[in-house]
Amino acid sequence: LDRTAIRNDVSFALANQTIAAWQNEGLEEGLTYNPRGQHVEVVYNGIHVGNYLLCEQIKIDENRVNIQKEYDADEPKGISEVGYLIEFDDSKDEVNNFSTSRRNLPCQLKDEVPTNGEHWNYVKSKVQGIEDNLYNKKFAEAYKSLDIYSVIDQWFIYELTMNDEYRHPKSVYYYMDGDKKLKAGPVWDFDWGTFKPTYKHFGIKGTLWYVYLFKYPEFRSAVKARWADAEVIYKNLNALWS
């Protein structure tokens, strides 16, 4: 769908520069991993069949989403001992999926767990609890369960790449390491609904929980401060892509 063949590559590069920013500037941890890839020309049986971006698949792994291993039915562990890879996607094509009660967000777990078990109930409760606290103007309570800086970093990437699919939402990843905070990332899927001239900024109205978050002065201040602190990465982008 991407006739430029560079949209994903540009977006991943921007996201990984965002990681470099908080690491090099001594900021609060934000996004921790985004896919890496390499452009390849594919020749099959002597026939050139195209240019592709061969890139990493998102999964729980020490070199990718570095959290505890996913649920394993053969070695059952407690809630705090399992890593959870979550996707907000309106296709709802995973076994474990539900929609939140206020924003109707389609949330699913990428690694299958018992549908009525404690792990899936925990994930649903955590996600819904964050939404409820934001809706009920309990920002401090939502902070306890939601990693704000990764949420801000992810917002920067989708805004700068004009990703309209964020509005569905589609292919929006989050994760939890046991019973720790829900963190945003990695970023994914920039081949179609990206860099559109008809794009309308979504930050205040319409996407995920930002419709609630931007109502809070604390969040707006955090966004402004994060941008000012990390702005050095965006000054280097021309050199990165030249």
mmCIF file of N, CA, C and O in Angstrom, residues 161-220:
data_model
loop_
_atom_site.group_PDB
_atom_site.id
_atom_site.type_symbol
_atom_site.label_atom_id
_atom_site.label_comp_id
_atom_site.label_asym_id
_atom_site.label_seq_id
_atom_site.Cartn_x
_atom_site.Cartn_y
_atom_site.Cartn_z
ATOM 1 N N THR A 161 4.037 11.954 12.050
ATOM 2 C CA THR A 161 3.880 11.152 10.826
ATOM 3 C C THR A 161 2.465 11.249 10.268
ATOM 4 O O THR A 161 2.154 10.594 9.277
ATOM 5 N N MET A 162 1.620 12.039 10.916
ATOM 6 C CA MET A 162 0.239 12.238 10.449
ATOM 7 C C MET A 162 -0.466 10.905 10.217
ATOM 8 O O MET A 162 -1.016 10.636 9.149
ATOM 9 N N ASN A 163 -0.415 10.044 11.240
ATOM 10 C CA ASN A 163 -0.977 8.697 11.131
ATOM 11 C C ASN A 163 -2.462 8.711 11.477
ATOM 12 O O ASN A 163 -2.842 8.786 12.643
ATOM 13 N N ASP A 164 -3.282 8.604 10.482
ATOM 14 C CA ASP A 164 -4.732 8.687 10.663
ATOM 15 C C ASP A 164 -5.320 7.398 11.229
ATOM 16 O O ASP A 164 -6.427 7.398 11.760
ATOM 17 N N GLU A 165 -4.601 6.276 11.118
ATOM 18 C CA GLU A 165 -5.120 5.011 11.623
ATOM 19 C C GLU A 165 -5.154 4.970 13.148
ATOM 20 O O GLU A 165 -5.815 4.105 13.732
ATOM 21 N N TYR A 166 -4.439 5.876 13.773
ATOM 22 C CA TYR A 166 -4.474 5.985 15.227
ATOM 23 C C TYR A 166 -5.894 6.280 15.702
ATOM 24 O O TYR A 166 -6.259 6.000 16.827
ATOM 25 N N ARG A 167 -6.689 6.870 14.804
ATOM 26 C CA ARG A 167 -8.035 7.289 15.167
ATOM 27 C C ARG A 167 -8.989 6.097 15.290
ATOM 28 O O ARG A 167 -10.000 6.176 15.966
ATOM 29 N N HIS A 168 -8.710 4.962 14.614
ATOM 30 C CA HIS A 168 -9.679 3.842 14.595
ATOM 31 C C HIS A 168 -10.033 3.356 15.997
ATOM 32 O O HIS A 168 -11.214 3.198 16.251
ATOM 33 N N PRO A 169 -9.046 2.900 16.829
ATOM 34 C CA PRO A 169 -7.606 2.808 16.579
ATOM 35 C C PRO A 169 -7.249 1.499 15.864
ATOM 36 O O PRO A 169 -8.022 0.547 15.873
ATOM 37 N N LYS A 170 -6.047 1.491 15.285
ATOM 38 C CA LYS A 170 -5.556 0.300 14.599
ATOM 39 C C LYS A 170 -4.045 0.183 14.825
ATOM 40 O O LYS A 170 -3.326 1.165 14.698
ATOM 41 N N SER A 171 -3.603 -1.019 15.162
ATOM 42 C CA SER A 171 -2.169 -1.311 15.324
ATOM 43 C C SER A 171 -1.496 -0.406 16.351
ATOM 44 O O SER A 171 -0.359 0.020 16.159
ATOM 45 N N VAL A 172 -2.196 -0.117 17.446
ATOM 46 C CA VAL A 172 -1.623 0.704 18.515
ATOM 47 C C VAL A 172 -1.245 -0.223 19.670
ATOM 48 O O VAL A 172 -2.118 -0.820 20.302
ATOM 49 N N TYR A 173 0.052 -0.325 19.933
ATOM 50 C CA TYR A 173 0.546 -1.283 20.914
ATOM 51 C C TYR A 173 0.832 -0.645 22.270
ATOM 52 O O TYR A 173 1.307 0.486 22.358
ATOM 53 N N TYR A 174 0.533 -1.419 23.303
ATOM 54 C CA TYR A 174 0.892 -1.116 24.684
ATOM 55 C C TYR A 174 1.404 -2.416 25.305
ATOM 56 O O TYR A 174 1.250 -3.497 24.726
ATOM 57 N N TYR A 175 1.981 -2.326 26.494
ATOM 58 C CA TYR A 175 2.413 -3.548 27.164
ATOM 59 C C TYR A 175 2.513 -3.315 28.669
ATOM 60 O O TYR A 175 2.569 -2.170 29.144
ATOM 61 N N MET A 176 2.507 -4.402 29.408
ATOM 62 C CA MET A 176 2.690 -4.361 30.855
ATOM 63 C C MET A 176 3.682 -5.442 31.262
ATOM 64 O O MET A 176 3.616 -6.562 30.753
ATOM 65 N N ASP A 177 4.556 -5.108 32.170
ATOM 66 C CA ASP A 177 5.480 -6.081 32.739
ATOM 67 C C ASP A 177 4.925 -6.497 34.092
ATOM 68 O O ASP A 177 5.113 -5.813 35.097
ATOM 69 N N GLY A 178 4.191 -7.605 34.099
ATOM 70 C CA GLY A 178 3.550 -8.038 35.329
ATOM 71 C C GLY A 178 2.509 -7.030 35.785
ATOM 72 O O GLY A 178 1.659 -6.598 35.012
ATOM 73 N N ASP A 179 2.607 -6.622 37.054
ATOM 74 C CA ASP A 179 1.634 -5.682 37.606
ATOM 75 C C ASP A 179 2.134 -4.240 37.600
ATOM 76 O O ASP A 179 1.633 -3.393 38.349
ATOM 77 N N LYS A 180 3.117 -3.956 36.742
ATOM 78 C CA LYS A 180 3.631 -2.591 36.647
ATOM 79 C C LYS A 180 2.730 -1.744 35.753
ATOM 80 O O LYS A 180 1.695 -2.198 35.287
ATOM 81 N N LYS A 181 3.127 -0.505 35.507
ATOM 82 C CA LYS A 181 2.306 0.420 34.736
ATOM 83 C C LYS A 181 2.099 -0.035 33.299
ATOM 84 O O LYS A 181 2.943 -0.720 32.725
ATOM 85 N N LEU A 182 0.980 0.376 32.721
ATOM 86 C CA LEU A 182 0.717 0.178 31.302
ATOM 87 C C LEU A 182 1.545 1.191 30.522
ATOM 88 O O LEU A 182 1.449 2.395 30.758
ATOM 89 N N LYS A 183 2.385 0.703 29.594
ATOM 90 C CA LYS A 183 3.274 1.565 28.827
ATOM 91 C C LYS A 183 2.904 1.539 27.349
ATOM 92 O O LYS A 183 2.484 0.515 26.824
ATOM 93 N N ALA A 184 3.068 2.665 26.681
ATOM 94 C CA ALA A 184 2.791 2.758 25.250
ATOM 95 C C ALA A 184 3.977 2.257 24.433
ATOM 96 O O ALA A 184 5.125 2.364 24.850
ATOM 97 N N GLY A 185 3.670 1.701 23.247
ATOM 98 C CA GLY A 185 4.688 1.245 22.328
ATOM 99 C C GLY A 185 4.688 -0.275 22.192
ATOM 100 O O GLY A 185 4.037 -0.975 22.972
ATOM 101 N N PRO A 186 5.429 -0.759 21.210
ATOM 102 C CA PRO A 186 6.170 -0.038 20.169
ATOM 103 C C PRO A 186 5.213 0.553 19.111
ATOM 104 O O PRO A 186 4.045 0.173 19.046
ATOM 105 N N VAL A 187 5.745 1.457 18.287
ATOM 106 C CA VAL A 187 4.942 1.982 17.185
ATOM 107 C C VAL A 187 4.937 0.967 16.042
ATOM 108 O O VAL A 187 5.848 0.158 15.909
ATOM 109 N N TRP A 188 3.892 1.039 15.208
ATOM 110 C CA TRP A 188 3.738 0.006 14.176
ATOM 111 C C TRP A 188 2.772 0.472 13.093
ATOM 112 O O TRP A 188 1.861 1.251 13.377
ATOM 113 N N ASP A 189 3.008 0.008 11.865
ATOM 114 C CA ASP A 189 2.054 0.101 10.762
ATOM 115 C C ASP A 189 1.873 1.528 10.239
ATOM 116 O O ASP A 189 0.893 2.203 10.542
ATOM 117 N N PHE A 190 2.812 1.956 9.395
ATOM 118 C CA PHE A 190 2.758 3.293 8.808
ATOM 119 C C PHE A 190 2.689 3.246 7.277
ATOM 120 O O PHE A 190 3.091 4.187 6.608
ATOM 121 N N ASP A 191 2.194 2.129 6.738
ATOM 122 C CA ASP A 191 2.290 1.976 5.288
ATOM 123 C C ASP A 191 1.156 2.652 4.523
ATOM 124 O O ASP A 191 1.319 2.973 3.343
ATOM 125 N N TRP A 192 0.025 2.893 5.172
ATOM 126 C CA TRP A 192 -1.111 3.413 4.420
ATOM 127 C C TRP A 192 -1.618 4.751 4.984
ATOM 128 O O TRP A 192 -1.558 5.777 4.322
ATOM 129 N N GLY A 193 -2.112 4.742 6.213
ATOM 130 C CA GLY A 193 -2.756 5.947 6.740
ATOM 131 C C GLY A 193 -1.779 6.942 7.327
ATOM 132 O O GLY A 193 -1.981 7.450 8.437
ATOM 133 N N THR A 194 -0.722 7.252 6.601
ATOM 134 C CA THR A 194 0.370 8.060 7.142
ATOM 135 C C THR A 194 0.783 9.147 6.147
ATOM 136 O O THR A 194 0.693 8.951 4.940
ATOM 137 N N PHE A 195 1.241 10.278 6.671
ATOM 138 C CA PHE A 195 1.715 11.397 5.846
ATOM 139 C C PHE A 195 0.659 11.827 4.827
ATOM 140 O O PHE A 195 0.950 12.009 3.650
ATOM 141 N N LYS A 196 -0.570 11.963 5.302
ATOM 142 C CA LYS A 196 -1.667 12.340 4.409
ATOM 143 C C LYS A 196 -1.906 13.853 4.447
ATOM 144 O O LYS A 196 -2.017 14.434 5.538
ATOM 145 N N PRO A 197 -2.026 14.499 3.293
ATOM 146 C CA PRO A 197 -2.302 15.936 3.282
ATOM 147 C C PRO A 197 -3.662 16.289 3.864
ATOM 148 O O PRO A 197 -3.895 17.426 4.265
ATOM 149 N N THR A 198 -4.569 15.312 3.921
ATOM 150 C CA THR A 198 -5.903 15.550 4.480
ATOM 151 C C THR A 198 -5.970 15.261 5.970
ATOM 152 O O THR A 198 -7.026 15.369 6.584
ATOM 153 N N TYR A 199 -4.831 14.923 6.578
ATOM 154 C CA TYR A 199 -4.778 14.554 7.991
ATOM 155 C C TYR A 199 -5.228 15.705 8.885
ATOM 156 O O TYR A 199 -4.880 16.862 8.657
ATOM 157 N N LYS A 200 -6.002 15.380 9.907
ATOM 158 C CA LYS A 200 -6.415 16.365 10.906
ATOM 159 C C LYS A 200 -5.848 15.947 12.259
ATOM 160 O O LYS A 200 -5.970 14.792 12.657
ATOM 161 N N HIS A 201 -5.241 16.892 12.959
ATOM 162 C CA HIS A 201 -4.610 16.565 14.239
ATOM 163 C C HIS A 201 -5.646 16.005 15.208
ATOM 164 O O HIS A 201 -6.735 16.535 15.359
ATOM 165 N N PHE A 202 -5.260 14.922 15.874
ATOM 166 C CA PHE A 202 -6.221 14.178 16.674
ATOM 167 C C PHE A 202 -6.061 14.398 18.158
ATOM 168 O O PHE A 202 -6.815 13.869 18.956
ATOM 169 N N GLY A 203 -5.027 15.111 18.595
ATOM 170 C CA GLY A 203 -4.651 15.129 19.998
ATOM 171 C C GLY A 203 -5.763 15.459 20.957
ATOM 172 O O GLY A 203 -5.889 14.857 22.013
ATOM 173 N N ILE A 204 -6.610 16.419 20.650
ATOM 174 C CA ILE A 204 -7.630 16.846 21.586
ATOM 175 C C ILE A 204 -8.913 16.059 21.406
ATOM 176 O O ILE A 204 -9.633 15.796 22.340
ATOM 177 N N LYS A 205 -9.244 15.680 20.192
ATOM 178 C CA LYS A 205 -10.571 15.117 19.955
ATOM 179 C C LYS A 205 -10.532 13.798 19.193
ATOM 180 O O LYS A 205 -10.340 13.789 17.996
ATOM 181 N N GLY A 206 -10.685 12.721 19.896
ATOM 182 C CA GLY A 206 -11.035 11.524 19.167
ATOM 183 C C GLY A 206 -10.215 10.278 19.328
ATOM 184 O O GLY A 206 -10.699 9.219 18.991
ATOM 185 N N THR A 207 -8.985 10.334 19.786
ATOM 186 C CA THR A 207 -8.152 9.148 19.705
ATOM 187 C C THR A 207 -7.774 8.615 21.085
ATOM 188 O O THR A 207 -7.273 9.356 21.926
ATOM 189 N N LEU A 208 -8.015 7.326 21.281
ATOM 190 C CA LEU A 208 -7.666 6.653 22.533
ATOM 191 C C LEU A 208 -8.110 7.481 23.735
ATOM 192 O O LEU A 208 -9.250 7.935 23.787
ATOM 193 N N TRP A 209 -7.191 7.692 24.693
ATOM 194 C CA TRP A 209 -7.543 8.454 25.898
ATOM 195 C C TRP A 209 -7.087 9.899 25.835
ATOM 196 O O TRP A 209 -7.245 10.643 26.806
ATOM 197 N N TYR A 210 -6.544 10.331 24.724
ATOM 198 C CA TYR A 210 -6.052 11.705 24.633
ATOM 199 C C TYR A 210 -7.180 12.712 24.787
ATOM 200 O O TYR A 210 -6.960 13.834 25.241
ATOM 201 N N VAL A 211 -8.383 12.316 24.420
ATOM 202 C CA VAL A 211 -9.532 13.203 24.578
ATOM 203 C C VAL A 211 -9.729 13.561 26.050
ATOM 204 O O VAL A 211 -10.215 14.652 26.376
ATOM 205 N N TYR A 212 -9.354 12.669 26.953
ATOM 206 C CA TYR A 212 -9.391 12.950 28.385
ATOM 207 C C TYR A 212 -8.090 13.605 28.850
ATOM 208 O O TYR A 212 -8.097 14.585 29.594
ATOM 209 N N LEU A 213 -6.959 13.049 28.426
ATOM 210 C CA LEU A 213 -5.664 13.492 28.929
ATOM 211 C C LEU A 213 -5.411 14.978 28.701
ATOM 212 O O LEU A 213 -4.896 15.677 29.579
ATOM 213 N N PHE A 214 -5.770 15.457 27.513
ATOM 214 C CA PHE A 214 -5.476 16.845 27.205
ATOM 215 C C PHE A 214 -6.368 17.836 27.953
ATOM 216 O O PHE A 214 -6.158 19.042 27.881
ATOM 217 N N LYS A 215 -7.345 17.343 28.684
ATOM 218 C CA LYS A 215 -8.160 18.217 29.527
ATOM 219 C C LYS A 215 -7.426 18.609 30.804
ATOM 220 O O LYS A 215 -7.795 19.580 31.461
ATOM 221 N N TYR A 216 -6.394 17.851 31.148
ATOM 222 C CA TYR A 216 -5.695 18.069 32.402
ATOM 223 C C TYR A 216 -4.488 18.981 32.208
ATOM 224 O O TYR A 216 -3.609 18.700 31.378
ATOM 225 N N PRO A 217 -4.394 20.067 32.976
ATOM 226 C CA PRO A 217 -3.225 20.954 32.882
ATOM 227 C C PRO A 217 -1.916 20.216 33.126
ATOM 228 O O PRO A 217 -0.896 20.527 32.511
ATOM 229 N N GLU A 218 -1.955 19.219 34.029
ATOM 230 C CA GLU A 218 -0.733 18.471 34.327
ATOM 231 C C GLU A 218 -0.208 17.753 33.090
ATOM 232 O O GLU A 218 1.000 17.703 32.862
ATOM 233 N N PHE A 219 -1.115 17.176 32.323
ATOM 234 C CA PHE A 219 -0.688 16.460 31.122
ATOM 235 C C PHE A 219 -0.189 17.431 30.057
ATOM 236 O O PHE A 219 0.840 17.193 29.430
ATOM 237 N N ARG A 220 -0.892 18.528 29.845
ATOM 238 C CA ARG A 220 -0.466 19.515 28.853
ATOM 239 C C ARG A 220 0.910 20.064 29.194
ATOM 240 O O ARG A 220 1.766 20.247 28.318
#
